[in-house]
């Protein structure tokens, strides 16, 4: 489908995302004040959100990146999650916050948390910009959630359609209507 020819419905505007990210940053700052925060951003989907979020966290912190297999070109999760790029550091003594764009089935976040726990951190928590709880296949409740959304395929602010549109500064859904 050529989504350029369809009407895009904004689900989370730039202003809403900015406001919510500021709130989350303040909450995380409070919660991790006496901790040793290590942010793990999941590529590629969370790169925009993570970049904005860490600048709203007023603490000394580390950031690293992981890549896991996800939807790739289809819209349905394959059910298996593979780690394609791991973080490079030992997590001993750190309080890890895994940041992702969206929790859908929960498989990605669940698998990444389980994997990072083997690296001896003090704690591992999760933060997602978007949560689609109606799609959950595993028992996972993100610790920090930007927005809870209905079961729609969303694009923008890091989330892709095919390999494109990650740079759109807001989150939208593609409607059936022609422009
Ligand atoms: P999960 O493992 O929770 O099923 O899915 C996590 C990953 O699937 C997300 O990090 C994201 O890359 C992708 N994903 C899930 N839902 C959507 C969606 O609505 N739009 C896009 N673009 N990607 C999604
Ligand atoms: Mg992803």
Short mmCIF file of N, CA and C and ligand atoms in Angstrom, two decimals, residues 45 70-71 77 81 100-109 132 152-155 159-161, ligand 1:
data_model
loop_
_atom_site.label_atom_id
_atom_site.label_comp_id
_atom_site.label_asym_id
_atom_site.label_seq_id
_atom_site.Cartn_x
_atom_site.Cartn_y
_atom_site.Cartn_z
N UNK A 45 13.64 0.94 16.51
CA UNK A 45 12.41 1.68 16.82
C UNK A 45 12.48 2.72 17.91
N UNK A 70 12.60 -8.27 14.95
CA UNK A 70 11.21 -7.98 15.27
C UNK A 70 10.35 -8.22 14.04
N UNK A 71 9.44 -7.32 13.77
CA UNK A 71 8.48 -7.51 12.69
C UNK A 71 9.12 -7.57 11.30
N UNK A 77 4.10 -10.30 14.62
CA UNK A 77 5.31 -10.77 15.27
C UNK A 77 5.52 -12.25 14.97
N UNK A 81 12.25 -14.17 19.32
CA UNK A 81 13.04 -12.95 19.38
C UNK A 81 14.52 -13.33 19.43
N UNK A 100 11.96 1.02 24.78
CA UNK A 100 11.54 0.60 23.45
C UNK A 100 10.41 1.51 22.96
N UNK A 101 10.16 1.41 21.65
CA UNK A 101 9.11 2.24 21.07
C UNK A 101 7.72 1.78 21.51
N UNK A 102 7.51 0.43 21.49
CA UNK A 102 6.16 -0.07 21.74
C UNK A 102 6.21 -1.48 22.34
N UNK A 103 5.32 -1.75 23.26
CA UNK A 103 5.12 -3.12 23.74
C UNK A 103 3.85 -3.63 23.09
N UNK A 104 4.00 -4.65 22.28
CA UNK A 104 2.88 -5.21 21.53
C UNK A 104 2.58 -6.59 22.11
N UNK A 105 3.13 -7.64 21.54
CA UNK A 105 2.98 -8.97 22.15
C UNK A 105 3.71 -9.02 23.49
N UNK A 106 4.73 -8.18 23.64
CA UNK A 106 5.56 -8.19 24.84
C UNK A 106 6.75 -9.13 24.74
N UNK A 107 6.82 -9.85 23.63
CA UNK A 107 7.90 -10.84 23.46
C UNK A 107 9.29 -10.19 23.45
N UNK A 108 9.42 -9.09 22.71
CA UNK A 108 10.72 -8.41 22.61
C UNK A 108 11.20 -7.96 23.99
N UNK A 109 10.35 -7.19 24.68
CA UNK A 109 10.74 -6.66 25.99
C UNK A 109 11.00 -7.79 26.98
N UNK A 132 0.38 -1.46 23.76
CA UNK A 132 -0.83 -2.05 23.15
C UNK A 132 -1.18 -3.28 23.96
N UNK A 152 -3.92 -0.85 16.85
CA UNK A 152 -3.77 -0.29 15.50
C UNK A 152 -2.30 -0.32 15.15
N UNK A 153 -1.98 -0.44 13.87
CA UNK A 153 -0.58 -0.40 13.44
C UNK A 153 -0.15 1.06 13.34
N UNK A 154 0.78 1.45 14.18
CA UNK A 154 1.18 2.86 14.27
C UNK A 154 2.55 3.09 13.62
N UNK A 155 2.73 4.32 13.16
CA UNK A 155 3.94 4.70 12.42
C UNK A 155 4.41 6.07 12.91
N UNK A 159 8.92 4.65 14.76
CA UNK A 159 8.24 3.43 14.28
C UNK A 159 8.15 3.45 12.75
N UNK A 160 8.46 2.30 12.17
CA UNK A 160 8.57 2.22 10.72
C UNK A 160 7.31 1.71 10.03
N UNK A 161 7.25 2.04 8.73
CA UNK A 161 6.30 1.39 7.82
C UNK A 161 7.18 0.93 6.66
P1 LIG B 1 6.50 -7.19 20.51
O1 LIG B 1 7.72 -8.03 20.64
O2 LIG B 1 6.06 -6.52 21.79
O3 LIG B 1 5.38 -7.92 19.84
O4 LIG B 1 6.82 -6.08 19.47
C1 LIG B 1 7.79 -5.19 19.66
C2 LIG B 1 8.26 -4.60 18.35
O5 LIG B 1 7.37 -4.80 17.24
C3 LIG B 1 8.35 -3.12 18.52
O6 LIG B 1 9.58 -2.75 19.09
C4 LIG B 1 8.18 -2.63 17.10
O7 LIG B 1 9.43 -2.64 16.47
C5 LIG B 1 7.25 -3.65 16.47
N1 LIG B 1 5.86 -3.18 16.46
C6 LIG B 1 4.86 -3.60 17.26
N2 LIG B 1 3.71 -2.93 17.01
C7 LIG B 1 4.02 -2.05 16.04
C8 LIG B 1 3.24 -1.04 15.34
O8 LIG B 1 2.05 -0.80 15.56
N3 LIG B 1 3.91 -0.32 14.41
C9 LIG B 1 5.22 -0.53 14.10
N4 LIG B 1 5.77 0.25 13.16
N5 LIG B 1 5.98 -1.45 14.74
C10 LIG B 1 5.37 -2.20 15.69
#
